[in-house]
PDB file of C-alpha atoms in Angstrom:
ATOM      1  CA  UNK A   1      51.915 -55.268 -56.441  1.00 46.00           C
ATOM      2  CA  UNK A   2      48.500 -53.809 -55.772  1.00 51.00           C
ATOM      3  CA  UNK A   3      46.522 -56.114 -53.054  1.00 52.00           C
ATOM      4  CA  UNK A   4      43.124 -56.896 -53.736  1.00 55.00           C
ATOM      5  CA  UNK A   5      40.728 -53.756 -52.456  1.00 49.00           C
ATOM      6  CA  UNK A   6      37.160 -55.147 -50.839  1.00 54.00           C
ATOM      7  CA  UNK A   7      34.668 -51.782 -51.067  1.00 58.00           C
ATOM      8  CA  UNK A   8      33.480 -51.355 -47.549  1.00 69.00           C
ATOM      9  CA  UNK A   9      29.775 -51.261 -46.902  1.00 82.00           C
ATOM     10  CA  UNK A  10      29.690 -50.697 -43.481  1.00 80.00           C
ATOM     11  CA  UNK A  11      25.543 -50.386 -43.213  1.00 87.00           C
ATOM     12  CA  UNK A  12      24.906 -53.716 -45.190  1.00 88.00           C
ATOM     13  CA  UNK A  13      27.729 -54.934 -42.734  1.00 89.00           C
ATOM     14  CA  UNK A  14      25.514 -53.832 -39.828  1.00 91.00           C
ATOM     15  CA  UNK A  15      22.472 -55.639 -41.231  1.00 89.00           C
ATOM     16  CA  UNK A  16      23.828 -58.258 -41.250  1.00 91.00           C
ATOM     17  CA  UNK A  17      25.276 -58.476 -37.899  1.00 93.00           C
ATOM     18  CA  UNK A  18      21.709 -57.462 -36.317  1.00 91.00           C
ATOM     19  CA  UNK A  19      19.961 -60.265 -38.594  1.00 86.00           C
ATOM     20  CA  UNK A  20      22.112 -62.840 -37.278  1.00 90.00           C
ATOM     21  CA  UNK A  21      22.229 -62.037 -33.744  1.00 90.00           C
ATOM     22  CA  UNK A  22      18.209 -61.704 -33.886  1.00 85.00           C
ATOM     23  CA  UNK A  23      18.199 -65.240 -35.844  1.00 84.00           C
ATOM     24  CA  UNK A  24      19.916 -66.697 -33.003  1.00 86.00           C
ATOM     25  CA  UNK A  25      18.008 -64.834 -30.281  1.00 83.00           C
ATOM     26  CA  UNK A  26      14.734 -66.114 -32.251  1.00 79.00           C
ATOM     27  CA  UNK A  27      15.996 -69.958 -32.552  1.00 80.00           C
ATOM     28  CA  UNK A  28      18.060 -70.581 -29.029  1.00 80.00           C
ATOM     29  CA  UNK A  29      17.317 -67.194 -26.862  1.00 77.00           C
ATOM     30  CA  UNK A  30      18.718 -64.455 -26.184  1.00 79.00           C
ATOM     31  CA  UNK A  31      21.106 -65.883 -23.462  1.00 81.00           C
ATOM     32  CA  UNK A  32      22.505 -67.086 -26.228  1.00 85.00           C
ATOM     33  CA  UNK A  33      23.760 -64.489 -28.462  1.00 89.00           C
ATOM     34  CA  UNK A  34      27.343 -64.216 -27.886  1.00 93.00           C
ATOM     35  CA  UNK A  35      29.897 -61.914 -29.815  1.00 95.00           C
ATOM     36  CA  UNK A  36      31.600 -65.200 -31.194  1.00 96.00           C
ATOM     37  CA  UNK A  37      28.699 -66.657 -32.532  1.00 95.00           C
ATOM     38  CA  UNK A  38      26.646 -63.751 -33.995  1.00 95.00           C
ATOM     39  CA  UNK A  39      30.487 -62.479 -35.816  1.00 95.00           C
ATOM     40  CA  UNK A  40      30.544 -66.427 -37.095  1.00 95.00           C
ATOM     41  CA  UNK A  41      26.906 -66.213 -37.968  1.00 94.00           C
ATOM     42  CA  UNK A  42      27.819 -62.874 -39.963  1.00 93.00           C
ATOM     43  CA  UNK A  43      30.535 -63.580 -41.502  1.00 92.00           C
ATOM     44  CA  UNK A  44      32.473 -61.798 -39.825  1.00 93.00           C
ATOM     45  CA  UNK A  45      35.375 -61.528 -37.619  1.00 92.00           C
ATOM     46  CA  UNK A  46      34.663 -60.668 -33.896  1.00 94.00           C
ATOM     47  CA  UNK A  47      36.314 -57.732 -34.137  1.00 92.00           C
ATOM     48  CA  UNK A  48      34.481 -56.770 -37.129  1.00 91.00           C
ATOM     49  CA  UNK A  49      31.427 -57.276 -34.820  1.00 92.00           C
ATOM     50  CA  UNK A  50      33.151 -55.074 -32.549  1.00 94.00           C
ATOM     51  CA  UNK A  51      33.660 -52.442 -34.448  1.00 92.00           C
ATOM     52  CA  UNK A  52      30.400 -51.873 -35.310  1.00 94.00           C
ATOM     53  CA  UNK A  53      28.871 -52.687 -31.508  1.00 95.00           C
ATOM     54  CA  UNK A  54      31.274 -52.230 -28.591  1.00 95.00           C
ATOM     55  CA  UNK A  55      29.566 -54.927 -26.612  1.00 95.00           C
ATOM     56  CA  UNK A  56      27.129 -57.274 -26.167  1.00 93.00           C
ATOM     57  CA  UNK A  57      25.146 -54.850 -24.484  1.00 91.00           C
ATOM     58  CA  UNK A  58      25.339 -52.156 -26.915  1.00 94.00           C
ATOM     59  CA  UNK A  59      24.396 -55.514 -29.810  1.00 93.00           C
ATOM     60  CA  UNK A  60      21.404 -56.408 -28.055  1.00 89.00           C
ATOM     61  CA  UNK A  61      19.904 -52.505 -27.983  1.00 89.00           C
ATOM     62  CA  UNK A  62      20.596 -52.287 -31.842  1.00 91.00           C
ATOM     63  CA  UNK A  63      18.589 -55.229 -31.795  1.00 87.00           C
ATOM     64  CA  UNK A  64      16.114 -53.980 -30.037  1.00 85.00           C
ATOM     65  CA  UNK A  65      15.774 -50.649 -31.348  1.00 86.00           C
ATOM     66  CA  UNK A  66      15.924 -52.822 -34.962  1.00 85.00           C
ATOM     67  CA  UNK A  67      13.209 -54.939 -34.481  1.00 84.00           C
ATOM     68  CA  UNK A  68      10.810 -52.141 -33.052  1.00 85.00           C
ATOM     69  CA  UNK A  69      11.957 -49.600 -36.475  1.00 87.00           C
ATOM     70  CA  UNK A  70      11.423 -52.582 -38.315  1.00 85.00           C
ATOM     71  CA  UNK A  71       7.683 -53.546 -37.076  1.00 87.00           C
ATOM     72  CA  UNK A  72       6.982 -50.139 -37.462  1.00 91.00           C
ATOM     73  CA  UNK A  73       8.077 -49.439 -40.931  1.00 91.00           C
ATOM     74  CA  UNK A  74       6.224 -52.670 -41.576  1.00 90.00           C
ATOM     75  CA  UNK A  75       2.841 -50.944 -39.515  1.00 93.00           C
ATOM     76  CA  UNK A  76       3.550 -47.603 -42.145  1.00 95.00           C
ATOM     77  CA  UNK A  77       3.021 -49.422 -45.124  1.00 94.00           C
ATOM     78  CA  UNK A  78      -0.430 -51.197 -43.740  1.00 95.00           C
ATOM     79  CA  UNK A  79      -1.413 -47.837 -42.636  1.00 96.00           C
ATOM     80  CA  UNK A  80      -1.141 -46.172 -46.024  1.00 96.00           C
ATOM     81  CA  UNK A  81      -4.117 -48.328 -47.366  1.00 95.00           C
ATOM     82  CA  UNK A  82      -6.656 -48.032 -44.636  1.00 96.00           C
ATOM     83  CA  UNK A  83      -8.971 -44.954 -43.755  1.00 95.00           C
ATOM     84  CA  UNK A  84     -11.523 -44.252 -41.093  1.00 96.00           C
ATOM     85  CA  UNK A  85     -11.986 -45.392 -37.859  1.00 96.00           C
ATOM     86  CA  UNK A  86      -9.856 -48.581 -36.414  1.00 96.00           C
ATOM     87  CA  UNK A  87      -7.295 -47.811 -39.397  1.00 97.00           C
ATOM     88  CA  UNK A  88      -4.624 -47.832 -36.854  1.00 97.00           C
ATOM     89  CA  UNK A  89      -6.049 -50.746 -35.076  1.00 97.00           C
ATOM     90  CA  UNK A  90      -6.725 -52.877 -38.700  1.00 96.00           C
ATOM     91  CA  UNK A  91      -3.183 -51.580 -39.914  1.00 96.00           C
ATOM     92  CA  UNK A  92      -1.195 -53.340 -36.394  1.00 94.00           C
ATOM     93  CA  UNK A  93      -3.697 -56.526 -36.800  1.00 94.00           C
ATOM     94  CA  UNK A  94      -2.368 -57.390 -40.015  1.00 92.00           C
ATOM     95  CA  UNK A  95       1.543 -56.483 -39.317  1.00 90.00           C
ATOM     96  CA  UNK A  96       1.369 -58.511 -36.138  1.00 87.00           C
ATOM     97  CA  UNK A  97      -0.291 -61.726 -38.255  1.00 85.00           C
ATOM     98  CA  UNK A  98       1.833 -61.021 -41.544  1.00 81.00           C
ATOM     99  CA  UNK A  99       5.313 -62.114 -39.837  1.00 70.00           C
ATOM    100  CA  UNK A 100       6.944 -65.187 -42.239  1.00 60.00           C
ATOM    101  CA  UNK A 101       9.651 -67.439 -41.143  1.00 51.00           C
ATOM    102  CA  UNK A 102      11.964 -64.878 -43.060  1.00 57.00           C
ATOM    103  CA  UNK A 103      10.380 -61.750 -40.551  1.00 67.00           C
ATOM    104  CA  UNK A 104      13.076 -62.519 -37.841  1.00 63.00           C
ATOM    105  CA  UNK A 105      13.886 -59.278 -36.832  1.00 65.00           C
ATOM    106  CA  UNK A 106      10.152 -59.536 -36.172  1.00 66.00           C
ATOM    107  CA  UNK A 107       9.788 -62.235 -34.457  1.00 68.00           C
ATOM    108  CA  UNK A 108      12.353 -61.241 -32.321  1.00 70.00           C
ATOM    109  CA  UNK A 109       9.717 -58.457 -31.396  1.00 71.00           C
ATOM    110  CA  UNK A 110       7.848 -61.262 -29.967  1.00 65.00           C
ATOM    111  CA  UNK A 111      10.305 -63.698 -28.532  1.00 64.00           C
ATOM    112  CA  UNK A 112      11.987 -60.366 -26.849  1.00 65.00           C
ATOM    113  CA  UNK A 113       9.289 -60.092 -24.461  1.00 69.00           C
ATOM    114  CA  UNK A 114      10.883 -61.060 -21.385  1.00 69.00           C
ATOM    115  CA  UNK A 115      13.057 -58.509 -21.553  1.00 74.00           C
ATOM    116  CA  UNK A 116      12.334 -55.759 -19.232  1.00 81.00           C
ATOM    117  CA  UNK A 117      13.894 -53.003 -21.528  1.00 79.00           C
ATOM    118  CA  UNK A 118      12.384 -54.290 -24.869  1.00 79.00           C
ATOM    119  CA  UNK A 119       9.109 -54.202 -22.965  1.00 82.00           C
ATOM    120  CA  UNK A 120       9.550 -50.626 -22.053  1.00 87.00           C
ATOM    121  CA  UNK A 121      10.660 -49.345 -25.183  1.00 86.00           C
ATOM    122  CA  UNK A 122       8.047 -50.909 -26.834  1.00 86.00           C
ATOM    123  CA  UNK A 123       5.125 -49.245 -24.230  1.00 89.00           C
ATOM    124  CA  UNK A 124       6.698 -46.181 -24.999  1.00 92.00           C
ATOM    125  CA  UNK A 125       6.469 -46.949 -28.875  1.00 92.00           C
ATOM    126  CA  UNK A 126       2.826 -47.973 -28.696  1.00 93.00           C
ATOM    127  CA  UNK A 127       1.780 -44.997 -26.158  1.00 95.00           C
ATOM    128  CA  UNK A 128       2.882 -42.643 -28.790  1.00 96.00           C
ATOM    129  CA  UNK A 129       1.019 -44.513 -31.584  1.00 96.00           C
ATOM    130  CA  UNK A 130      -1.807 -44.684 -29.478  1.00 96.00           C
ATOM    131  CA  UNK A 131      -1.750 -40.959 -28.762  1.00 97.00           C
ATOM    132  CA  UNK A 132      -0.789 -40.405 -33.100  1.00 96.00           C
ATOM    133  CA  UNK A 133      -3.970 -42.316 -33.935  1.00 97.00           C
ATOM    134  CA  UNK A 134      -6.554 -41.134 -31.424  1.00 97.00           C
ATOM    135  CA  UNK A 135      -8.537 -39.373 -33.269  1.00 97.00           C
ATOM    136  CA  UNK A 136      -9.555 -43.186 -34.760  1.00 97.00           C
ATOM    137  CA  UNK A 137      -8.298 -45.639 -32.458  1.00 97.00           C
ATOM    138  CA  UNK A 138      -9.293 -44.277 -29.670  1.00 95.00           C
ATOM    139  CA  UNK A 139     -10.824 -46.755 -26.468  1.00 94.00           C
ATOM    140  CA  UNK A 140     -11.181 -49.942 -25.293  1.00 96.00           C
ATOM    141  CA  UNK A 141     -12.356 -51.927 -27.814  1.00 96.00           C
ATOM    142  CA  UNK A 142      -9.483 -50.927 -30.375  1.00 97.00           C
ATOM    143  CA  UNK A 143      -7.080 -51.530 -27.497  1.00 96.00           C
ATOM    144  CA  UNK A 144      -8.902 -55.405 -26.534  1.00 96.00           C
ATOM    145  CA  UNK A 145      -8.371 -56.137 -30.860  1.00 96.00           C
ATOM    146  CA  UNK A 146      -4.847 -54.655 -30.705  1.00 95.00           C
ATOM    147  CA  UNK A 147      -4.073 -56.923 -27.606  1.00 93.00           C
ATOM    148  CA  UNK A 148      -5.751 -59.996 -29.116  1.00 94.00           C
ATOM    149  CA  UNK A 149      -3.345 -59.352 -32.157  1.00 92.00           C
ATOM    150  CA  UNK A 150      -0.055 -59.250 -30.049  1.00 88.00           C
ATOM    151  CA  UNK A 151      -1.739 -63.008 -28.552  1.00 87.00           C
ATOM    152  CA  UNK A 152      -2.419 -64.144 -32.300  1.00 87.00           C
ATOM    153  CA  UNK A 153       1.408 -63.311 -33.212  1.00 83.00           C
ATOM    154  CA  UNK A 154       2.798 -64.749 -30.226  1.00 81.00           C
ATOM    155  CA  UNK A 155       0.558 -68.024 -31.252  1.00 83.00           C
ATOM    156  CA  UNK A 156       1.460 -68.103 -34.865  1.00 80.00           C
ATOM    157  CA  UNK A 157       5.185 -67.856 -33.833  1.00 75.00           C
ATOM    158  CA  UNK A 158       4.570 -70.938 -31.707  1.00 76.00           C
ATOM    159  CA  UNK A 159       3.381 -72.281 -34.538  1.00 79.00           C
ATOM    160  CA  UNK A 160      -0.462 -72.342 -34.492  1.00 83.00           C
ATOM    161  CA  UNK A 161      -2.481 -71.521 -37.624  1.00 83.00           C
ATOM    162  CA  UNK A 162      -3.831 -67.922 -37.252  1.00 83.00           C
ATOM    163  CA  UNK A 163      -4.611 -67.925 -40.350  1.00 80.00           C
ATOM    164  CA  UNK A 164      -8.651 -67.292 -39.376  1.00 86.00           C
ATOM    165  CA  UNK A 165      -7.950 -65.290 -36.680  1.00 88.00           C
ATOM    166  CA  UNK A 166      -6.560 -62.237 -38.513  1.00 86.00           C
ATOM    167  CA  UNK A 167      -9.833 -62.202 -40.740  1.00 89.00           C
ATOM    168  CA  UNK A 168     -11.865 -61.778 -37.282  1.00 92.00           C
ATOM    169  CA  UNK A 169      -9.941 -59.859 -35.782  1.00 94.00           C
ATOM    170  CA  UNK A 170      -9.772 -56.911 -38.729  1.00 93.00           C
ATOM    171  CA  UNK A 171     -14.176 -57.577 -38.607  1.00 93.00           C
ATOM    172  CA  UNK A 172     -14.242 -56.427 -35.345  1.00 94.00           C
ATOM    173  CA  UNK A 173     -11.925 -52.986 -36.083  1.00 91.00           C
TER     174      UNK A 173
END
């Protein structure tokens, strides 16, 4: 009797454990991501949870370090179609005002905020972009737009149409 063999995909696995927990995080908080209800979220048992993150502690850095890889691959493919001076600065106005209901691992970039180690990994992130993209995002004025987008995104996810501010925004870059 051979008994019924399930291929193992351990990375889609993964995903799918970090997009539930961030879902949750996004819709309740992050208080309230617990093992139990991001493995039931999943689809998965807790100890399938557990396998792939010891703890919570270890679940919410993948999330963290998830949502930040995952703004920035989404920042990459802006930046590949804009040149010259701002590009950097145009490039993060339109990934921070792109984010769709479906973005959650983005959103949770947002809704993350008030956590002090999100906030510092995601200085350190945008201190190295800064320095990367100097040579044309360099000073104050990029820096006010870029700032103004981070306020446009946290608006949008609250629900306010942005839709007009993204166009102004990437006028003044």
């Amino acid at each position: 009797m051979s008994g019924l063999h399930r291929p193992k995909r351990p990375e889609q696995v993964q995903q799918a454990i970090l997009h539930a927990a961030s879902g949750i995080a996004v819709r309740h908080g992050i208080q309230t991501v617990t093992l139990q209800a991001v493995a039931d979220a999943a689809g998965v048992t807790k100890g399938g949870l557990m396998h792939h993150f010891r703890d919570k502690s270890a679940l919410i850095d993948a999330m963290r370090e998830h949502a930040i890889t995952t703004f920035s691959a989404m920042l990459d493919d802006h930046l590949a179609s804009e040149v010259g001076m701002g590009r950097f600065t145009r490039a993060y106005v339109r990934t921070c005002l792109d984010v769709t209901a479906e973005d959650v691992e983005l959103q949770l970039t947002a809704a993350m905020w008030a956590d002090p180690q999100l906030r510092a990994d995601w200085y350190a992130w945008m201190a190295d972009q800064e320095a990367r993209h100097a040579a044309t995002d360099a000073g104050t004025r990029f820096k006010v737009i870029r700032l103004a987008a981070d306020g446009a995104w946290l608006a949008a996810l609250d629900g306010c149409d942005t839709a007009d501010w993204q166009a102004e925004l990437l006028a003044m870059a």
